[in-house]
């Protein structure tokens, strides 16, 4: 391993470029002769994480990305084509989504003040961990997805790679399943349950499969912009309609006018509070897709612009829509998603209808990320990956079909909105929202400054170390008590008969 050396003429990689405690810059150690098994999916030498989780210089990164683009230049299908604006569009479509309409319900459980505070705190933490993700990807431009990062973080362990891949695919398929649930919910609402819910779920899955067929994020980004725009219109209309109508759905004089609480209602259980917290967290946490997006950017150093713009928009939209809708609906009449709390049937259907693009597109986005992960591993080094071949397109369509069949099954087994959000948040956000990125920070700093980096860097080192250990602890809290609360909520829902059964034709319309 080559030791640190001065590179005075090399510009830093954004604000990620680190120096050792003597002020000398740390260079990439890729001049060692790579072994054949260490070549990654883009035919770039893969630096073993046990030795080289170190910053790379600007020139090395440009050369690495340049080689990847050159490799694709002769292909019909080119992947590294996204600008930061197109990446921002993908992020907007991922975050400005139907889950926004779970915020009013979460605020009704947590109380308006704690709910708004948690919204800002979680957004800030997610922005911080997203920038850690970006920093790690800058160090390793050959990384294609979060599974590569999982292997890097845990000392090149193939077990870590397979475990990450399993969670990665399951998380994405759960999200696809959620959109099958919501799509069937929409069709039932519009038609007043005219067809068996299973049939509606199948229809949504087939439509989503068709829209999943484009093979590059550059193509999907164009649709993503429309999806985010119509979602914004949908949630704004819902909040406005909640304010202008006389009474929310289910209103009776006995229950009275909407009650708004600044703090949680007395008697709120841990399970209720935890599920409300998990619903908010799920909407913000999306780092699982970030490495995949960064891997298709022409200039990855600009990613911070995309994620910062999206985070600011999230805080504003989520807080305002959640608070306004909650204030006008109140605790007594709140359901999730909050479209169901609108008393006027026309208001409900009009606002819900603008959500159609995101109902389809967000599931499509996650299906595309999963299919790309599988497809690249199957066809790396072949002409089928980057060209229009019968085998390539047949495999791509077949992979997507298998993913949507699995999503349909999940949608029928867990056919309810808020509990499905909570389960996904507890199981997957624990790792992909917290544990991975706290570990990534510690690994990067240890490689740059040594295992006692928190002592070498003074107060800055101690603060960084303590905060990232805290992130890891929060992740395990999500995984343990969070999963328990989510599962118990599902059990309670079935015991109380508040949800329809498994694989049933009963309408789930709002």
Coordinates of C-alpha atoms in Angstrom, one line a residue:
X1 CA 0.0 0.0 0.0
X2 CA 1.4 3.3 -1.0
X3 CA 1.7 5.8 1.8
X4 CA 0.3 9.4 1.8
X5 CA 2.1 11.7 -0.6
X6 CA 1.7 15.3 -1.5
X7 CA -0.3 16.2 -4.6
X8 CA -0.2 20.0 -4.6
X9 CA -1.5 20.4 -8.2
X10 CA -4.6 18.3 -7.8
X11 CA -7.9 20.1 -7.0
X12 CA -10.2 18.6 -4.3
X13 CA -13.2 16.5 -5.1
X14 CA -15.9 18.9 -4.1
X15 CA -15.9 19.4 -0.4
X16 CA -15.4 15.7 0.2
X17 CA -11.7 15.8 -0.4
X18 CA -9.9 14.9 2.9
X19 CA -6.4 15.5 4.2
X20 CA -4.5 13.7 6.8
X21 CA -3.7 15.3 10.1
X22 CA -0.4 16.6 8.7
X23 CA -2.1 18.5 5.9
X24 CA -0.9 16.2 3.1
X25 CA -3.4 15.0 0.6
X26 CA -4.3 11.3 0.4
X27 CA -4.1 9.9 -3.0
X28 CA -5.9 6.9 -4.6
X29 CA -3.9 3.7 -4.3
X30 CA -5.1 2.2 -7.5
X31 CA -1.6 2.0 -9.1
X32 CA -1.2 -1.5 -7.6
X33 CA -1.7 -4.2 -10.2
X34 CA -5.4 -5.3 -9.9
X35 CA -6.4 -8.9 -9.9
X36 CA -9.0 -10.1 -12.5
X37 CA -11.6 -10.8 -9.8
X38 CA -11.3 -7.2 -8.6
X39 CA -12.7 -5.6 -11.8
X40 CA -16.1 -4.2 -11.2
X41 CA -19.1 -4.1 -13.5
X42 CA -17.9 -1.2 -15.5
X43 CA -14.5 -2.9 -16.1
X44 CA -12.8 -0.5 -13.7
X45 CA -10.3 -1.8 -11.2
X46 CA -12.2 -2.3 -7.9
X47 CA -10.3 -1.1 -4.9
X48 CA -10.5 -3.6 -2.0
X49 CA -12.3 -1.8 0.8
X50 CA -10.2 -3.3 3.5
X51 CA -7.2 -1.3 2.3
X52 CA -8.5 1.6 0.3
X53 CA -11.6 3.5 1.6
X54 CA -9.6 6.6 1.0
X55 CA -10.2 9.8 -0.9
X56 CA -9.3 9.9 -4.5
X57 CA -8.0 13.0 -6.3
X58 CA -10.1 14.9 -8.8
X59 CA -8.0 13.7 -11.8
X60 CA -8.3 10.1 -10.8
X61 CA -12.1 10.4 -10.5
X62 CA -12.4 12.1 -13.8
X63 CA -10.3 9.5 -15.5
X64 CA -12.4 6.7 -14.0
X65 CA -15.7 8.2 -15.1
X66 CA -14.2 9.1 -18.4
X67 CA -13.2 5.4 -19.0
X68 CA -16.7 4.4 -18.1
X69 CA -18.2 6.8 -20.6
X70 CA -15.7 5.7 -23.3
X71 CA -16.7 2.1 -22.7
X72 CA -20.3 3.0 -23.4
X73 CA -19.6 5.2 -26.4
X74 CA -19.9 2.4 -28.9
X75 CA -23.1 1.1 -27.2
X76 CA -26.6 1.9 -28.4
X77 CA -27.8 2.2 -24.8
X78 CA -25.7 4.6 -22.7
X79 CA -26.2 4.8 -18.9
X80 CA -23.9 7.5 -17.5
X81 CA -25.9 10.4 -19.0
X82 CA -27.8 12.2 -16.2
X83 CA -27.1 15.9 -15.3
X84 CA -27.7 17.0 -11.8
X85 CA -31.0 18.6 -12.9
X86 CA -32.2 15.2 -14.2
X87 CA -31.0 13.5 -11.0
X88 CA -32.9 16.1 -9.0
X89 CA -36.0 15.2 -11.0
X90 CA -35.6 11.6 -10.1
X91 CA -35.2 12.5 -6.4
X92 CA -38.3 14.8 -6.5
X93 CA -40.4 12.0 -8.0
X94 CA -39.0 9.6 -5.3
X95 CA -39.7 11.9 -2.3
X96 CA -42.6 14.1 -3.4
X97 CA -44.9 11.1 -3.4
X98 CA -48.1 9.6 -2.0
X99 CA -46.5 9.1 1.4
X100 CA -46.9 12.8 2.1
X101 CA -50.5 12.1 2.8
X102 CA -49.5 10.0 5.8
X103 CA -48.1 13.1 7.5
X104 CA -51.4 14.5 8.7
X105 CA -52.1 11.1 10.3
X106 CA -48.7 11.0 12.0
X107 CA -49.2 14.6 13.3
X108 CA -52.6 13.5 14.8
X109 CA -50.8 10.7 16.7
X110 CA -47.6 12.6 17.7
X111 CA -49.2 16.1 18.2
X112 CA -48.5 19.0 15.9
X113 CA -45.4 20.4 17.6
X114 CA -43.5 17.1 18.1
X115 CA -44.5 16.1 14.5
X116 CA -43.2 19.3 12.9
X117 CA -40.0 19.1 15.0
X118 CA -39.4 15.5 14.0
X119 CA -40.0 16.4 10.3
X120 CA -37.2 19.0 10.3
X121 CA -34.8 16.8 12.4
X122 CA -35.3 13.7 10.2
X123 CA -34.9 15.8 7.1
X124 CA -31.6 17.2 8.4
X125 CA -30.3 13.8 9.3
X126 CA -31.3 12.3 6.0
X127 CA -29.5 15.2 4.1
X128 CA -26.4 14.6 6.2
X129 CA -26.4 10.9 5.5
X130 CA -27.1 11.5 1.9
X131 CA -24.0 13.6 1.6
X132 CA -22.0 10.9 3.4
X133 CA -23.4 8.5 0.7
X134 CA -22.2 11.0 -2.0
X135 CA -18.8 11.3 -0.4
X136 CA -18.3 7.6 -0.4
X137 CA -19.4 7.3 -4.0
X138 CA -16.9 10.0 -5.0
X139 CA -14.2 7.9 -3.5
X140 CA -15.4 4.9 -5.5
X141 CA -16.7 6.0 -8.9
X142 CA -16.9 2.3 -9.9
X143 CA -19.7 1.7 -7.3
X144 CA -23.0 1.0 -9.1
X145 CA -25.4 0.5 -6.2
X146 CA -25.8 0.2 -2.5
X147 CA -24.9 -3.5 -2.6
X148 CA -21.3 -2.6 -3.7
X149 CA -21.2 -0.1 -0.8
X150 CA -22.3 -2.8 1.6
X151 CA -19.4 -5.0 0.6
X152 CA -16.9 -2.1 0.8
X153 CA -18.1 -1.1 4.3
X154 CA -17.8 -4.6 5.7
X155 CA -14.3 -5.5 4.6
X156 CA -15.1 -6.9 1.2
X157 CA -17.3 -9.6 2.7
X158 CA -19.3 -11.4 0.0
X159 CA -21.8 -12.3 2.8
X160 CA -22.3 -8.5 3.4
X161 CA -22.9 -8.1 -0.4
X162 CA -25.5 -10.9 -0.5
X163 CA -27.2 -9.6 2.7
X164 CA -27.3 -6.1 1.3
X165 CA -28.6 -7.4 -2.1
X166 CA -31.4 -9.3 -0.3
X167 CA -32.5 -6.3 1.7
X168 CA -32.1 -4.0 -1.4
X169 CA -34.4 -6.1 -3.6
X170 CA -36.9 -6.8 -0.8
X171 CA -37.2 -3.1 0.1
X172 CA -37.7 -2.1 -3.6
X173 CA -40.3 -4.8 -4.1
X174 CA -42.2 -3.8 -1.0
X175 CA -42.4 -0.3 -2.4
X176 CA -43.7 -1.7 -5.6
X177 CA -46.3 -3.6 -3.6
X178 CA -47.3 -0.4 -1.8
X179 CA -48.1 1.2 -5.1
X180 CA -50.2 -1.9 -6.2
X181 CA -52.2 -1.3 -3.0
X182 CA -52.6 2.4 -3.6
X183 CA -53.4 1.9 -7.3
X184 CA -56.2 -0.6 -6.4
X185 CA -57.3 1.9 -3.7
X186 CA -57.6 4.6 -6.3
X187 CA -59.5 2.5 -8.8
X188 CA -61.9 1.3 -6.1
X189 CA -62.4 4.9 -5.0
X190 CA -63.2 6.1 -8.5
X191 CA -65.4 3.2 -9.4
X192 CA -67.0 2.6 -6.0
X193 CA -65.6 -0.9 -5.9
X194 CA -66.9 -2.0 -9.3
X195 CA -64.4 -4.8 -9.8
X196 CA -62.6 -7.3 -7.5
X197 CA -59.7 -5.6 -5.7
X198 CA -57.4 -8.4 -6.8
X199 CA -58.2 -7.6 -10.4
X200 CA -57.5 -3.9 -9.8
X201 CA -54.1 -4.8 -8.3
X202 CA -53.2 -6.9 -11.3
X203 CA -54.2 -4.1 -13.6
X204 CA -51.9 -1.7 -11.8
X205 CA -49.0 -4.2 -11.8
X206 CA -49.4 -4.7 -15.6
X207 CA -49.5 -1.0 -16.3
X208 CA -46.5 -0.4 -14.1
X209 CA -44.6 -3.2 -15.9
X210 CA -45.1 -1.5 -19.2
X211 CA -43.8 1.9 -17.9
X212 CA -40.8 0.1 -16.3
X213 CA -39.4 -1.0 -19.7
X214 CA -37.1 2.0 -20.4
X215 CA -33.6 1.0 -19.4
X216 CA -31.9 4.3 -18.5
X217 CA -32.6 6.9 -15.8
X218 CA -32.1 9.6 -18.4
X219 CA -35.3 8.5 -20.0
X220 CA -37.2 8.0 -16.8
X221 CA -36.2 11.5 -15.5
X222 CA -38.4 13.1 -18.1
X223 CA -41.5 11.3 -16.7
X224 CA -40.2 12.0 -13.1
X225 CA -40.7 15.7 -13.6
X226 CA -44.3 15.3 -14.5
X227 CA -44.8 12.8 -11.6
X228 CA -43.4 15.2 -9.0
X229 CA -45.4 18.2 -10.4
X230 CA -48.8 16.4 -10.4
X231 CA -48.1 15.0 -6.9
X232 CA -47.5 18.5 -5.7
X233 CA -50.8 19.6 -7.3
X234 CA -52.6 16.7 -5.7
X235 CA -51.5 17.3 -2.1
X236 CA -52.1 21.1 -2.4
X237 CA -55.6 20.5 -3.6
X238 CA -56.2 18.0 -0.8
X239 CA -55.1 20.6 1.8
X240 CA -57.2 23.3 0.2
X241 CA -60.3 21.1 0.0
X242 CA -59.9 20.1 3.6
X243 CA -59.9 23.8 4.5
X244 CA -62.9 24.9 2.4
X245 CA -65.3 22.0 3.0
X246 CA -67.8 22.2 5.9
X247 CA -66.9 19.0 7.6
X248 CA -64.4 16.1 7.1
X249 CA -65.5 12.6 6.3
X250 CA -67.3 10.8 9.1
X251 CA -68.3 14.0 10.9
X252 CA -71.1 13.7 13.5
X253 CA -72.3 16.3 16.0
X254 CA -71.5 13.7 18.7
X255 CA -67.8 13.7 17.8
X256 CA -67.8 17.4 17.4
X257 CA -65.6 19.8 15.4
X258 CA -62.0 18.7 14.5
X259 CA -59.7 18.5 17.5
X260 CA -56.1 19.6 17.0
X261 CA -53.5 18.7 19.6
X262 CA -50.1 20.4 20.1
X263 CA -48.8 17.3 22.0
X264 CA -49.8 13.6 21.9
X265 CA -53.2 12.7 23.2
X266 CA -53.1 11.2 26.7
X267 CA -53.1 7.4 26.5
X268 CA -51.2 7.3 23.1
X269 CA -49.4 3.9 23.1
X270 CA -45.8 3.2 22.2
X271 CA -46.9 1.2 19.2
X272 CA -49.0 4.1 17.9
X273 CA -46.3 6.7 18.4
X274 CA -43.6 4.5 16.9
X275 CA -45.7 3.8 13.8
X276 CA -46.3 7.5 13.3
X277 CA -42.6 8.2 13.6
X278 CA -41.8 5.4 11.2
X279 CA -44.3 6.9 8.7
X280 CA -42.5 10.2 8.7
X281 CA -39.1 8.6 8.5
X282 CA -40.1 6.4 5.6
X283 CA -41.0 9.4 3.5
X284 CA -37.7 11.0 3.9
X285 CA -35.3 8.1 3.9
X286 CA -34.4 7.1 0.3
X287 CA -30.6 6.7 0.4
X288 CA -30.9 3.1 -0.9
X289 CA -31.3 4.5 -4.5
X290 CA -28.7 7.3 -4.3
X291 CA -25.7 5.2 -5.3
X292 CA -27.6 4.0 -8.4
X293 CA -28.5 7.5 -9.4
X294 CA -24.9 8.8 -8.8
X295 CA -23.6 6.0 -10.9
X296 CA -25.5 7.3 -13.9
X297 CA -24.4 11.0 -13.5
X298 CA -22.1 12.6 -16.0
X299 CA -20.7 14.7 -13.2
X300 CA -21.2 13.1 -9.8
X301 CA -19.6 16.0 -8.0
X302 CA -22.8 18.0 -8.7
X303 CA -25.0 15.6 -6.8
X304 CA -25.1 17.7 -3.6
X305 CA -27.1 20.3 -5.6
X306 CA -29.7 17.7 -6.4
X307 CA -30.2 16.4 -2.9
X308 CA -30.0 19.8 -1.2
X309 CA -32.7 21.3 -3.4
X310 CA -35.0 18.3 -2.8
X311 CA -34.5 18.4 1.0
X312 CA -35.5 22.0 1.2
X313 CA -38.6 21.4 -0.9
X314 CA -39.4 18.3 1.2
X315 CA -39.4 20.3 4.5
X316 CA -41.6 23.0 3.1
X317 CA -44.1 20.7 1.4
X318 CA -44.3 18.0 4.0
X319 CA -44.7 20.4 6.9
X320 CA -47.2 22.7 5.3
X321 CA -49.4 20.0 3.7
X322 CA -49.3 17.8 6.8
X323 CA -50.1 20.7 9.3
X324 CA -52.8 22.3 7.2
X325 CA -54.6 19.1 6.5
X326 CA -54.4 17.9 10.1
X327 CA -55.7 21.3 11.4
X328 CA -58.8 21.1 9.3
X329 CA -59.5 17.3 9.7
X330 CA -58.6 16.8 13.3
X331 CA -57.9 13.7 15.4
X332 CA -61.4 12.3 15.2
X333 CA -61.6 12.0 11.5
X334 CA -58.0 11.4 10.3
X335 CA -57.2 8.4 8.1
X336 CA -54.1 7.5 6.0
X337 CA -53.7 8.5 3.3
X338 CA -55.5 11.7 4.2
X339 CA -57.5 11.8 0.9
X340 CA -60.0 9.5 2.8
X341 CA -60.6 12.3 5.3
X342 CA -62.2 14.6 2.7
X343 CA -65.9 14.6 3.2
X344 CA -66.9 15.8 -0.3
X345 CA -66.7 12.9 -2.7
X346 CA -65.8 15.2 -5.6
X347 CA -63.0 16.8 -3.7
X348 CA -61.6 13.4 -2.8
X349 CA -61.7 12.1 -6.3
X350 CA -60.3 15.2 -7.9
X351 CA -57.3 15.5 -5.6
X352 CA -56.6 11.8 -5.6
X353 CA -56.7 11.7 -9.4
X354 CA -53.7 14.0 -9.7
X355 CA -51.8 11.3 -7.8
X356 CA -52.0 8.9 -10.7
X357 CA -48.6 9.7 -12.2
X358 CA -46.8 9.0 -8.9
X359 CA -48.9 5.9 -8.1
X360 CA -47.5 4.4 -11.3
X361 CA -44.1 6.1 -11.6
X362 CA -42.6 5.6 -8.1
X363 CA -43.2 1.9 -8.3
X364 CA -41.7 2.0 -11.8
X365 CA -38.6 3.8 -10.5
X366 CA -37.9 1.2 -7.8
X367 CA -38.6 -1.6 -10.2
X368 CA -36.1 -0.1 -12.6
X369 CA -33.4 0.2 -9.9
X370 CA -33.9 -3.5 -9.0
X371 CA -34.1 -4.7 -12.5
X372 CA -30.9 -2.8 -13.4
X373 CA -29.1 -4.4 -10.4
X374 CA -30.0 -7.9 -11.6
X375 CA -29.6 -7.2 -15.3
X376 CA -26.1 -5.7 -14.9
X377 CA -24.9 -8.8 -13.0
X378 CA -26.3 -11.2 -15.5
X379 CA -25.0 -9.5 -18.7
X380 CA -21.9 -7.6 -17.6
X381 CA -19.2 -7.9 -20.3
X382 CA -21.7 -8.9 -23.0
X383 CA -23.2 -7.0 -25.9
X384 CA -26.7 -7.5 -24.4
X385 CA -26.1 -4.9 -21.7
X386 CA -25.6 -1.9 -23.9
X387 CA -27.3 -2.8 -27.1
X388 CA -30.8 -3.6 -28.4
X389 CA -30.7 -7.4 -28.6
X390 CA -33.6 -9.8 -28.4
X391 CA -32.0 -11.6 -25.5
X392 CA -31.2 -8.4 -23.7
X393 CA -34.8 -7.0 -24.0
X394 CA -36.4 -10.4 -23.2
X395 CA -34.3 -10.7 -20.1
X396 CA -35.1 -7.1 -19.0
X397 CA -38.8 -7.6 -19.5
X398 CA -38.7 -11.0 -17.7
X399 CA -36.9 -9.6 -14.7
X400 CA -39.4 -6.8 -14.4
X401 CA -42.3 -9.2 -14.8
X402 CA -40.9 -11.3 -11.9
X403 CA -40.5 -8.2 -9.7
X404 CA -44.1 -7.0 -10.3
X405 CA -45.5 -10.5 -9.6
X406 CA -43.7 -10.5 -6.3
X407 CA -45.0 -6.9 -5.6
X408 CA -48.5 -8.0 -6.3
X409 CA -48.2 -10.9 -3.8
X410 CA -46.9 -8.5 -1.1
X411 CA -49.7 -6.1 -1.9
X412 CA -52.3 -8.8 -1.3
X413 CA -50.7 -10.2 1.9
X414 CA -50.2 -6.7 3.6
X415 CA -53.1 -4.7 2.0
X416 CA -53.1 -1.6 4.1
X417 CA -51.2 1.7 3.7
X418 CA -49.8 3.0 7.0
X419 CA -48.8 -0.4 8.5
X420 CA -47.0 -1.3 5.3
X421 CA -45.1 2.0 5.4
X422 CA -44.1 1.3 9.0
X423 CA -42.9 -2.3 8.3
X424 CA -40.7 -1.1 5.4
X425 CA -39.3 1.8 7.5
X426 CA -38.4 -0.5 10.4
X427 CA -36.9 -3.3 8.4
X428 CA -35.0 -1.5 5.7
X429 CA -34.5 2.2 6.8
X430 CA -32.6 1.0 9.8
X431 CA -29.8 -0.1 7.6
X432 CA -30.1 2.1 4.5
X433 CA -31.1 5.2 6.4
X434 CA -28.7 5.1 9.4
X435 CA -26.4 2.1 10.1
X436 CA -24.7 2.1 6.7
X437 CA -23.9 5.8 6.6
X438 CA -22.7 6.0 10.2
X439 CA -20.4 3.1 9.5
X440 CA -19.3 4.7 6.2
X441 CA -18.3 7.9 8.0
X442 CA -16.3 6.0 10.6
X443 CA -14.6 3.9 7.9
X444 CA -13.6 6.9 5.8
X445 CA -12.3 8.9 8.7
X446 CA -10.4 5.9 10.1
X447 CA -8.6 5.4 6.7
X448 CA -7.8 9.1 6.4
X449 CA -6.6 9.8 10.0
X450 CA -6.2 6.3 11.5
X451 CA -8.4 4.3 13.9
X452 CA -8.1 7.1 16.6
X453 CA -9.3 9.8 14.2
X454 CA -11.6 11.2 16.8
X455 CA -8.6 12.1 18.9
X456 CA -6.4 13.3 16.1
X457 CA -9.1 15.7 14.8
X458 CA -9.9 17.3 18.1
X459 CA -13.4 18.5 19.0
X460 CA -14.5 18.1 15.3
X461 CA -13.4 14.5 15.4
X462 CA -15.2 13.7 18.7
X463 CA -18.4 15.4 17.5
X464 CA -18.4 13.5 14.2
X465 CA -17.6 10.1 15.9
X466 CA -20.3 10.6 18.6
X467 CA -22.9 11.7 16.1
X468 CA -22.3 8.8 13.7
X469 CA -22.3 6.3 16.5
X470 CA -25.7 7.8 17.5
X471 CA -26.9 7.2 13.9
X472 CA -25.9 3.6 14.2
X473 CA -27.8 3.2 17.5
X474 CA -30.9 4.9 16.0
X475 CA -30.7 2.4 13.1
X476 CA -30.8 -0.6 15.5
X477 CA -33.6 1.1 17.4
X478 CA -35.6 1.2 14.1
X479 CA -34.7 -2.5 13.6
X480 CA -35.6 -3.7 17.1
X481 CA -38.4 -1.8 18.8
X482 CA -39.5 -0.3 15.4
X483 CA -40.1 -3.7 13.8
X484 CA -41.9 -4.9 17.0
X485 CA -44.2 -1.9 16.9
X486 CA -44.9 -2.3 13.2
X487 CA -45.7 -6.0 13.4
X488 CA -47.9 -5.5 16.5
X489 CA -49.8 -2.8 14.7
X490 CA -50.6 -5.3 11.9
X491 CA -51.7 -7.9 14.4
X492 CA -53.9 -5.3 16.1
X493 CA -55.5 -4.3 12.8
X494 CA -56.4 -7.9 12.0
X495 CA -57.7 -8.5 15.5
X496 CA -59.9 -5.4 15.4
X497 CA -61.1 -6.3 11.9
X498 CA -60.2 -2.9 10.6
X499 CA -58.5 -4.2 7.4
X500 CA -59.7 -6.5 4.6
X501 CA -58.4 -10.0 4.4
X502 CA -55.6 -11.6 2.4
X503 CA -56.4 -12.0 -1.4
X504 CA -59.9 -10.7 -1.1
X505 CA -62.2 -8.9 -3.5
X506 CA -63.4 -6.5 -0.8
X507 CA -63.0 -2.9 -1.8
X508 CA -60.2 -0.9 -0.2
X509 CA -61.5 2.4 -1.7
X510 CA -61.4 5.6 0.4

